[in-house]
PDB file of C-alpha atoms and ligand atoms in Angstrom:
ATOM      1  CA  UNK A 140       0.000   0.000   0.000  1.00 50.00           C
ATOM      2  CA  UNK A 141       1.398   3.568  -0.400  1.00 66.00           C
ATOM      3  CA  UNK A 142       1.398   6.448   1.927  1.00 69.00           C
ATOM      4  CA  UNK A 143      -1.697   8.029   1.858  1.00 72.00           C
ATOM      5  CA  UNK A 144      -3.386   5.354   4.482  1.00 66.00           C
ATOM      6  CA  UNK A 145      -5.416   3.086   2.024  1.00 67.00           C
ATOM      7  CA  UNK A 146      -4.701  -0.120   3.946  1.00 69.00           C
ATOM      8  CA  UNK A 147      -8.140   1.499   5.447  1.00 80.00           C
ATOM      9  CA  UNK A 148     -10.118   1.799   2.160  1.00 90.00           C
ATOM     10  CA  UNK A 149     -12.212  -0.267   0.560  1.00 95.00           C
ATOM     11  CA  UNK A 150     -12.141   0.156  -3.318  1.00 97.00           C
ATOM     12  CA  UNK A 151     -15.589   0.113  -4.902  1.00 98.00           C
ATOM     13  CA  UNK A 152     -14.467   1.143  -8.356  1.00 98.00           C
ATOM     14  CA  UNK A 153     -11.258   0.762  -9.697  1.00 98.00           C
ATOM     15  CA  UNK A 154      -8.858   3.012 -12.548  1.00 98.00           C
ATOM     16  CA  UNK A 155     -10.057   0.501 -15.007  1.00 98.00           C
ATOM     17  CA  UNK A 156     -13.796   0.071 -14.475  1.00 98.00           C
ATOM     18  CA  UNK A 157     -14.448   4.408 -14.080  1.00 98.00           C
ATOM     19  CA  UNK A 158     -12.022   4.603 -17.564  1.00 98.00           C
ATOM     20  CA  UNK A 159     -14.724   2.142 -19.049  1.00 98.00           C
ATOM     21  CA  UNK A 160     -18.138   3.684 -17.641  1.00 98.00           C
ATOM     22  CA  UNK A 161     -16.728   7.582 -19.081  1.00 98.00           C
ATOM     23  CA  UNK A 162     -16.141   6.108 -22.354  1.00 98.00           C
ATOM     24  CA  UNK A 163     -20.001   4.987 -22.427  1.00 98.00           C
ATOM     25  CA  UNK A 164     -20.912   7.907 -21.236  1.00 98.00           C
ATOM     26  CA  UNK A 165     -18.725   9.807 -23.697  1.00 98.00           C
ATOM     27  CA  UNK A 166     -20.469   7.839 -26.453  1.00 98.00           C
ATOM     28  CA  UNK A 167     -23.759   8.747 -25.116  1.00 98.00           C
ATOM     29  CA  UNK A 168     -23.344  12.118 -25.019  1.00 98.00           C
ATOM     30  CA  UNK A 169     -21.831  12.272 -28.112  1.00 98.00           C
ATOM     31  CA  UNK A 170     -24.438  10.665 -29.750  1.00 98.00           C
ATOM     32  CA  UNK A 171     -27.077  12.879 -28.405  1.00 98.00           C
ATOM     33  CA  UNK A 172     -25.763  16.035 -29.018  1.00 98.00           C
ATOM     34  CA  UNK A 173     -24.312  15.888 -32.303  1.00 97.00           C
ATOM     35  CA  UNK A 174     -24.435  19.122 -34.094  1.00 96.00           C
ATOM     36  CA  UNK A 175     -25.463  21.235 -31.413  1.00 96.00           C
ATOM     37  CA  UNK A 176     -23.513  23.957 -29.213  1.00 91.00           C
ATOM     38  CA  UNK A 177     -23.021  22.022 -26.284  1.00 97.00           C
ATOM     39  CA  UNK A 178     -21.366  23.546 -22.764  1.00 98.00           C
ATOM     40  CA  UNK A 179     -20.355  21.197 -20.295  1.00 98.00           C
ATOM     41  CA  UNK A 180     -20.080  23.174 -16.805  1.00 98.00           C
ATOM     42  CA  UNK A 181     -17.668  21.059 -13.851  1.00 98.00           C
ATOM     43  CA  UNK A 182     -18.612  21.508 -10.598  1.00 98.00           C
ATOM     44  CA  UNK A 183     -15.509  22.241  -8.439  1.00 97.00           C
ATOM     45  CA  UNK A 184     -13.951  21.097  -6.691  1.00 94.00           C
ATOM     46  CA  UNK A 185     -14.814  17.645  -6.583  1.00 95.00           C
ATOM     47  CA  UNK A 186     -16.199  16.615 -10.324  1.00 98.00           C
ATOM     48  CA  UNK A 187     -13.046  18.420 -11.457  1.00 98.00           C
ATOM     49  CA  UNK A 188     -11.087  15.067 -12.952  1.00 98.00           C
ATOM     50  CA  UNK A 189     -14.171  13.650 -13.807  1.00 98.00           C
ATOM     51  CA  UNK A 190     -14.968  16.574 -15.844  1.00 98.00           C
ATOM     52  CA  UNK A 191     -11.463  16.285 -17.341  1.00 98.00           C
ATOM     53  CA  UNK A 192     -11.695  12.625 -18.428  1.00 98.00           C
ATOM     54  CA  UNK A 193     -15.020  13.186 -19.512  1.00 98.00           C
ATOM     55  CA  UNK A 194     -14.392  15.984 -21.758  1.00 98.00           C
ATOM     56  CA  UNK A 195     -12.015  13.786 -23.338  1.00 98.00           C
ATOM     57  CA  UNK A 196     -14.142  11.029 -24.098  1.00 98.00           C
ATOM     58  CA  UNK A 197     -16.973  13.615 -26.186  1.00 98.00           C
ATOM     59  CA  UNK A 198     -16.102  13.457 -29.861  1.00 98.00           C
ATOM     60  CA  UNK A 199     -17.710  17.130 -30.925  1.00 98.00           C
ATOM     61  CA  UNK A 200     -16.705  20.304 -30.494  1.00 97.00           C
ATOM     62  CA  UNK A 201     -17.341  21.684 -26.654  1.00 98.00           C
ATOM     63  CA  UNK A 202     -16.859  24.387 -24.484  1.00 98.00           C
ATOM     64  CA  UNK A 203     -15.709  23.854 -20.794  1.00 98.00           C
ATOM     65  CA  UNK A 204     -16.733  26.037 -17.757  1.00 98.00           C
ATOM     66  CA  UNK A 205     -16.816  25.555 -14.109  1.00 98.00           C
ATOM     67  CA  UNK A 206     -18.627  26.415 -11.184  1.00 98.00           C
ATOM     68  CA  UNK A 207     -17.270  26.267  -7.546  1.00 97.00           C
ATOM     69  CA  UNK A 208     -20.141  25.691  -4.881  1.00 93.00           C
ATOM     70  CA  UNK A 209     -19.846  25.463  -1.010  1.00 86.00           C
ATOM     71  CA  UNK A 210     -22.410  23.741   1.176  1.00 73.00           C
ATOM     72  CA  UNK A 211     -22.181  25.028   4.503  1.00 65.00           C
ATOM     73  CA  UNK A 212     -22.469  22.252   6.689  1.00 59.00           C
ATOM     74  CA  UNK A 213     -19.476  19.892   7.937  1.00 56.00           C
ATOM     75  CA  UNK A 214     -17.668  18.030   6.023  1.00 54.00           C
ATOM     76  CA  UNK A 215     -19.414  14.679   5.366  1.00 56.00           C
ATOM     77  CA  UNK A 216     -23.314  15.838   5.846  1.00 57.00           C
ATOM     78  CA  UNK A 217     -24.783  18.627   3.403  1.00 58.00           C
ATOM     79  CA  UNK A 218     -26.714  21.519   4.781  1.00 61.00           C
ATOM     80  CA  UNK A 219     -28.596  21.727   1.904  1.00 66.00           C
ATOM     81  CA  UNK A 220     -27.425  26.148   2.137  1.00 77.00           C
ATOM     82  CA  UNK A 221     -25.722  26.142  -1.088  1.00 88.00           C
ATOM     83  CA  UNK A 222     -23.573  29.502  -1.749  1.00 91.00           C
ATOM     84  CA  UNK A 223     -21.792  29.850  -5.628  1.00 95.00           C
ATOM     85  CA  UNK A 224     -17.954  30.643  -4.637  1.00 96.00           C
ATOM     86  CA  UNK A 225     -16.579  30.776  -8.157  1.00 97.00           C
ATOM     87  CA  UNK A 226     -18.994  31.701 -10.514  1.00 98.00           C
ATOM     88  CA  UNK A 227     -19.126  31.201 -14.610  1.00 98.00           C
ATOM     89  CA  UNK A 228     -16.708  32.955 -16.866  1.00 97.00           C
ATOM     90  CA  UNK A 229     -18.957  32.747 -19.805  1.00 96.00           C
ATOM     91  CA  UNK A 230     -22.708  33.403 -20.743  1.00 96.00           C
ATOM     92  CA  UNK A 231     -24.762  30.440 -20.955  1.00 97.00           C
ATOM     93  CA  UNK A 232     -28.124  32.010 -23.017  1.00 97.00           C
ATOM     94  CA  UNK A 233     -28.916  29.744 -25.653  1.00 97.00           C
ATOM     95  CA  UNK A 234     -26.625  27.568 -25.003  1.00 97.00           C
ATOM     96  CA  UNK A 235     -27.273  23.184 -24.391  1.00 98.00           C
ATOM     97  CA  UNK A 236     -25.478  22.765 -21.081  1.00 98.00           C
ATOM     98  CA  UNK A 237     -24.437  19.175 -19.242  1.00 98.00           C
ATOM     99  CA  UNK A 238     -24.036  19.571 -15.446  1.00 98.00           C
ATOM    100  CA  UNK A 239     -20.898  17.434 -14.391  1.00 98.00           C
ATOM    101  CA  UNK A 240     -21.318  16.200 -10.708  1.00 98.00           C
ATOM    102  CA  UNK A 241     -18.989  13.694  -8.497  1.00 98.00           C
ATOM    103  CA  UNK A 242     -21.981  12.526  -6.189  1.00 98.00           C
ATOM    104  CA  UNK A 243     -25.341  13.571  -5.666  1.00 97.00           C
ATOM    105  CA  UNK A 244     -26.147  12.690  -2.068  1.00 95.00           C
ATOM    106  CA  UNK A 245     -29.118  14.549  -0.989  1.00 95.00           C
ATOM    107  CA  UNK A 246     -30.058  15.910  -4.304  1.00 96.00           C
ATOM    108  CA  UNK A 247     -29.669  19.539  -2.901  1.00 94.00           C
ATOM    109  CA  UNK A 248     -26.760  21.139  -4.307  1.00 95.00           C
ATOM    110  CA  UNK A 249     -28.036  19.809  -7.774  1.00 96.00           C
ATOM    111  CA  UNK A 250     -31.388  21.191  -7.272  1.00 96.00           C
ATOM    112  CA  UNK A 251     -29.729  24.852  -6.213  1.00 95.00           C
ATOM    113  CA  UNK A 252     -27.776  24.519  -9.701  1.00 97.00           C
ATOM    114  CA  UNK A 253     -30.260  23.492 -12.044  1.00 97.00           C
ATOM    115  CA  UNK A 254     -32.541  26.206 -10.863  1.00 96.00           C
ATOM    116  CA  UNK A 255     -29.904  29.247 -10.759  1.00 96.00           C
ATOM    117  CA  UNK A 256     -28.480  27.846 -14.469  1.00 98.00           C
ATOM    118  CA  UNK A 257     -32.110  27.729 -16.013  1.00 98.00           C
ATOM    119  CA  UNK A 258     -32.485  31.124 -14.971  1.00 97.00           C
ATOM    120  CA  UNK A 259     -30.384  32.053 -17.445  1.00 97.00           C
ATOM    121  CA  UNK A 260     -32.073  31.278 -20.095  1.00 98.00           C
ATOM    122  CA  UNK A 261     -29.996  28.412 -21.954  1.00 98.00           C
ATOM    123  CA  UNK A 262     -31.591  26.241 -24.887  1.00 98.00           C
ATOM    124  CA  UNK A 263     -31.284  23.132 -22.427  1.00 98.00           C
ATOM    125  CA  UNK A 264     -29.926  21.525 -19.514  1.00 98.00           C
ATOM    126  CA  UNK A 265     -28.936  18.428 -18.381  1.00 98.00           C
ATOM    127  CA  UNK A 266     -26.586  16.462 -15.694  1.00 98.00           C
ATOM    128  CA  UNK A 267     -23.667  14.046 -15.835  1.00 98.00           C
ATOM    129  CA  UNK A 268     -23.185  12.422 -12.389  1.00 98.00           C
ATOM    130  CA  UNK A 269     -20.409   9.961 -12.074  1.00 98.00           C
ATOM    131  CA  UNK A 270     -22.146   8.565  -8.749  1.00 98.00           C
ATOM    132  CA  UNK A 271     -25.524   8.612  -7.448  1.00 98.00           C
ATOM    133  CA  UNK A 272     -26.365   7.767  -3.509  1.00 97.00           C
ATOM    134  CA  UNK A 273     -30.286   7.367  -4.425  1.00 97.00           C
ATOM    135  CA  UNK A 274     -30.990   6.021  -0.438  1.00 96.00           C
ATOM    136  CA  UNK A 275     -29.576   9.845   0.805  1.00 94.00           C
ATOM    137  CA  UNK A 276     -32.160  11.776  -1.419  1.00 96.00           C
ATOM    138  CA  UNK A 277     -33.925  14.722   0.065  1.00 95.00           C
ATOM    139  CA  UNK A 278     -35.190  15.846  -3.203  1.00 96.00           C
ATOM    140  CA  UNK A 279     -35.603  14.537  -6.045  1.00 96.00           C
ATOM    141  CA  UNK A 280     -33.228  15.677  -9.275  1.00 97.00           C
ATOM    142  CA  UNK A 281     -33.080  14.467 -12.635  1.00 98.00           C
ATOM    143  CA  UNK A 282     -29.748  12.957 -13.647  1.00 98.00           C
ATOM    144  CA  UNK A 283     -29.627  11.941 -17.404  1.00 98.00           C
ATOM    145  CA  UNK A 284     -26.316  10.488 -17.609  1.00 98.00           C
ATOM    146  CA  UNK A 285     -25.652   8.251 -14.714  1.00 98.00           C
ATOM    147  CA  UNK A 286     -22.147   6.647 -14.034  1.00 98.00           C
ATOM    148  CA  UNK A 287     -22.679   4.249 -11.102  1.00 98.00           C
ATOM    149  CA  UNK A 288     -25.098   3.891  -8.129  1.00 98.00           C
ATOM    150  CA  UNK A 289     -23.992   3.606  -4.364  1.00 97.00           C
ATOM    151  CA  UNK A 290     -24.694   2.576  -1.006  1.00 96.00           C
ATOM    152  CA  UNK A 291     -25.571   5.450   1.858  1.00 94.00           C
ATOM    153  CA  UNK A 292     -21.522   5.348   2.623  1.00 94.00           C
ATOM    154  CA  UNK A 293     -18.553   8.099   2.596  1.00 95.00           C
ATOM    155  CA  UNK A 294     -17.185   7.664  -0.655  1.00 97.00           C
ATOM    156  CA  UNK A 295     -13.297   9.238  -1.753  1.00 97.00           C
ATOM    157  CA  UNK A 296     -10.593   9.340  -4.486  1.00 97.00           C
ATOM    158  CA  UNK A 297     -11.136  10.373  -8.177  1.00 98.00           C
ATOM    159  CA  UNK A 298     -11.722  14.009  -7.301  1.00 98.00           C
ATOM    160  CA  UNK A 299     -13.946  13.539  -4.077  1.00 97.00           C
ATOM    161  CA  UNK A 300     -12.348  14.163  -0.521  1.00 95.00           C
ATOM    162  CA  UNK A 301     -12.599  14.060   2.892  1.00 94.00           C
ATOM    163  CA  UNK A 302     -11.228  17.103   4.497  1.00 92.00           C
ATOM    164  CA  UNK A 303      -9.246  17.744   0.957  1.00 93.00           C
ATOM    165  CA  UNK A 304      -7.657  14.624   0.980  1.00 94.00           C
ATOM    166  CA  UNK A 305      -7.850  11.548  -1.247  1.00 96.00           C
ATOM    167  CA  UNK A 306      -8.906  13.502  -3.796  1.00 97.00           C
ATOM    168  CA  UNK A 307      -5.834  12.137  -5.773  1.00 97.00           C
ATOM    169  CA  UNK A 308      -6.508   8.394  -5.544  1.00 97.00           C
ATOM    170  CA  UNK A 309      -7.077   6.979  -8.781  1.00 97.00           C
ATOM    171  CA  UNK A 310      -9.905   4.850  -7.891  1.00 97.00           C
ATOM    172  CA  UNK A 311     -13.508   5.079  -5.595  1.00 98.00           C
ATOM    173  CA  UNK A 312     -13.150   3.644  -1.872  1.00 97.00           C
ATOM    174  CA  UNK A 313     -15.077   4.041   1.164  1.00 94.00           C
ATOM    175  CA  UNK A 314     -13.379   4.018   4.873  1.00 81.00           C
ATOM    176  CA  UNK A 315     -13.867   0.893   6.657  1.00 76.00           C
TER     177      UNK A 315
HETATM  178  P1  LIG B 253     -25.851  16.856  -1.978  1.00 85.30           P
HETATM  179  O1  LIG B 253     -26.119  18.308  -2.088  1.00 85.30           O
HETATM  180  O2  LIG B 253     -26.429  16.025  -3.100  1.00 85.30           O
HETATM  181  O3  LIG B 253     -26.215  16.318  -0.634  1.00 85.30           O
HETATM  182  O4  LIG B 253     -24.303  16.639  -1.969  1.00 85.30           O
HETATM  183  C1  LIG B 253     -23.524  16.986  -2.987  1.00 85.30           C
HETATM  184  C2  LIG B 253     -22.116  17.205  -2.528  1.00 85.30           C
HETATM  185  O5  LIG B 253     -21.813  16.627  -1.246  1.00 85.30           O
HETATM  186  C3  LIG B 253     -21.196  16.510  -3.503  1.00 85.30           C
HETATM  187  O6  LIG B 253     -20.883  17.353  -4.563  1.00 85.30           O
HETATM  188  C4  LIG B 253     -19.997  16.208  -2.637  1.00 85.30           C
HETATM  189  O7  LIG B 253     -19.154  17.328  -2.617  1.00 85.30           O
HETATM  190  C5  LIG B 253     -20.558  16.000  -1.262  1.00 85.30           C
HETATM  191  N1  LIG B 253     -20.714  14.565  -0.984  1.00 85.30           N
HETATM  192  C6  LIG B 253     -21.864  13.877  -0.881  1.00 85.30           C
HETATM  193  N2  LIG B 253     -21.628  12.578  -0.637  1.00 85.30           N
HETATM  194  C7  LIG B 253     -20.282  12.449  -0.596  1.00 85.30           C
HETATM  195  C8  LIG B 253     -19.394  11.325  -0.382  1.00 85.30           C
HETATM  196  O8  LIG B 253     -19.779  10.169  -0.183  1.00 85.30           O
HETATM  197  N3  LIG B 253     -18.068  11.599  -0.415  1.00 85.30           N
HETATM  198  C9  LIG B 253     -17.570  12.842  -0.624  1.00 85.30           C
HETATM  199  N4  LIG B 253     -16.255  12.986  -0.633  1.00 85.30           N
HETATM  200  N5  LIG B 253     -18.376  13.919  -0.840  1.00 85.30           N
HETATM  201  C10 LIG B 253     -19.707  13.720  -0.814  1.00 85.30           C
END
């Protein structure tokens, strides 16, 4: 094991079988958006190397933005207070955008984005969530591209931490 304290984690997804589930999804997406303006927005911090693999795995042209959220809160149970810390560099109007999550746990932080986005007027929106917790749902959100589903547990590694940690494993665990 290496020096980060995995001998603790249990891997639920490994390098190999997220590489193979963004592919699909790439293909997906691909497929349903061909020939139109398409805007995929990350949601930082955590979605941010999902974002970047995913990106990579769209075959038509695409524009990249982020959005950096905070939920107040402590660090392993949402608040469902959602405040925007970074906010869009570019105008979304018109646009078809894909909301890139990590997780959706309670479904609230999802919910704050969709409704603040379609405010603003784009042709379309619709989310990309590498991992859903459906059993922690407070309300309900539509995801349209779904990566994998997972049990009520603390998930980390591929861009989600726990108290900004872990965020650089290249697989999904949860702590024992
Ligand atoms: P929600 O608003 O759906 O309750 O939670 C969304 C956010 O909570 C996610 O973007 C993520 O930052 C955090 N979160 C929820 N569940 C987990 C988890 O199992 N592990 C980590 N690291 N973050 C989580």
């Amino acid at each position: 094991m290496g020096e980060q304290g995995e001998s603790a984690f249990k891997i639920l997804f490994t390098e190999e079988q997220i590489k193979n589930k963004i592919i699909e999804l790439g293909m997906q997406i691909t497929r349903d958006y061909k020939g139109e303006n398409l805007t995929v927005i990350g949601i930082l911090k955590g979605a941010f190397i999902f974002a970047a693999d995913l990106i990579r795995q769209i075959n038509i042209p695409v524009a990249v933005d982020f959005i950096a959220v905070s939920s107040y809160g402590s660090a392993t149970k949402s608040s469902g207070e959602v405040k925007i810390i970074k906010d869009l560099d570019i105008s979304v109007k018109g646009r078809h955008l894909l909301l890139v999550e990590d997780i959706v746990d309670t479904g609230l932080t999802l919910k704050y984005l969709l409704e603040n986005l379609k405010s603003r007027e784009p042709a379309s929106i619709k989310t990309c969530v590498l991992l859903d917790k459906p059993q922690a749902r407070k309300v309900e959100v539509p995801i349209d591209y779904r990566g994998f589903t997972v049990d009520n547990v603390f998930v980390v590694g591929y861009g989600l931490d726990y108290d900004q940690k872990y965020r650089n494993l290249p697989y999904i665990a949860y702590l024992e």
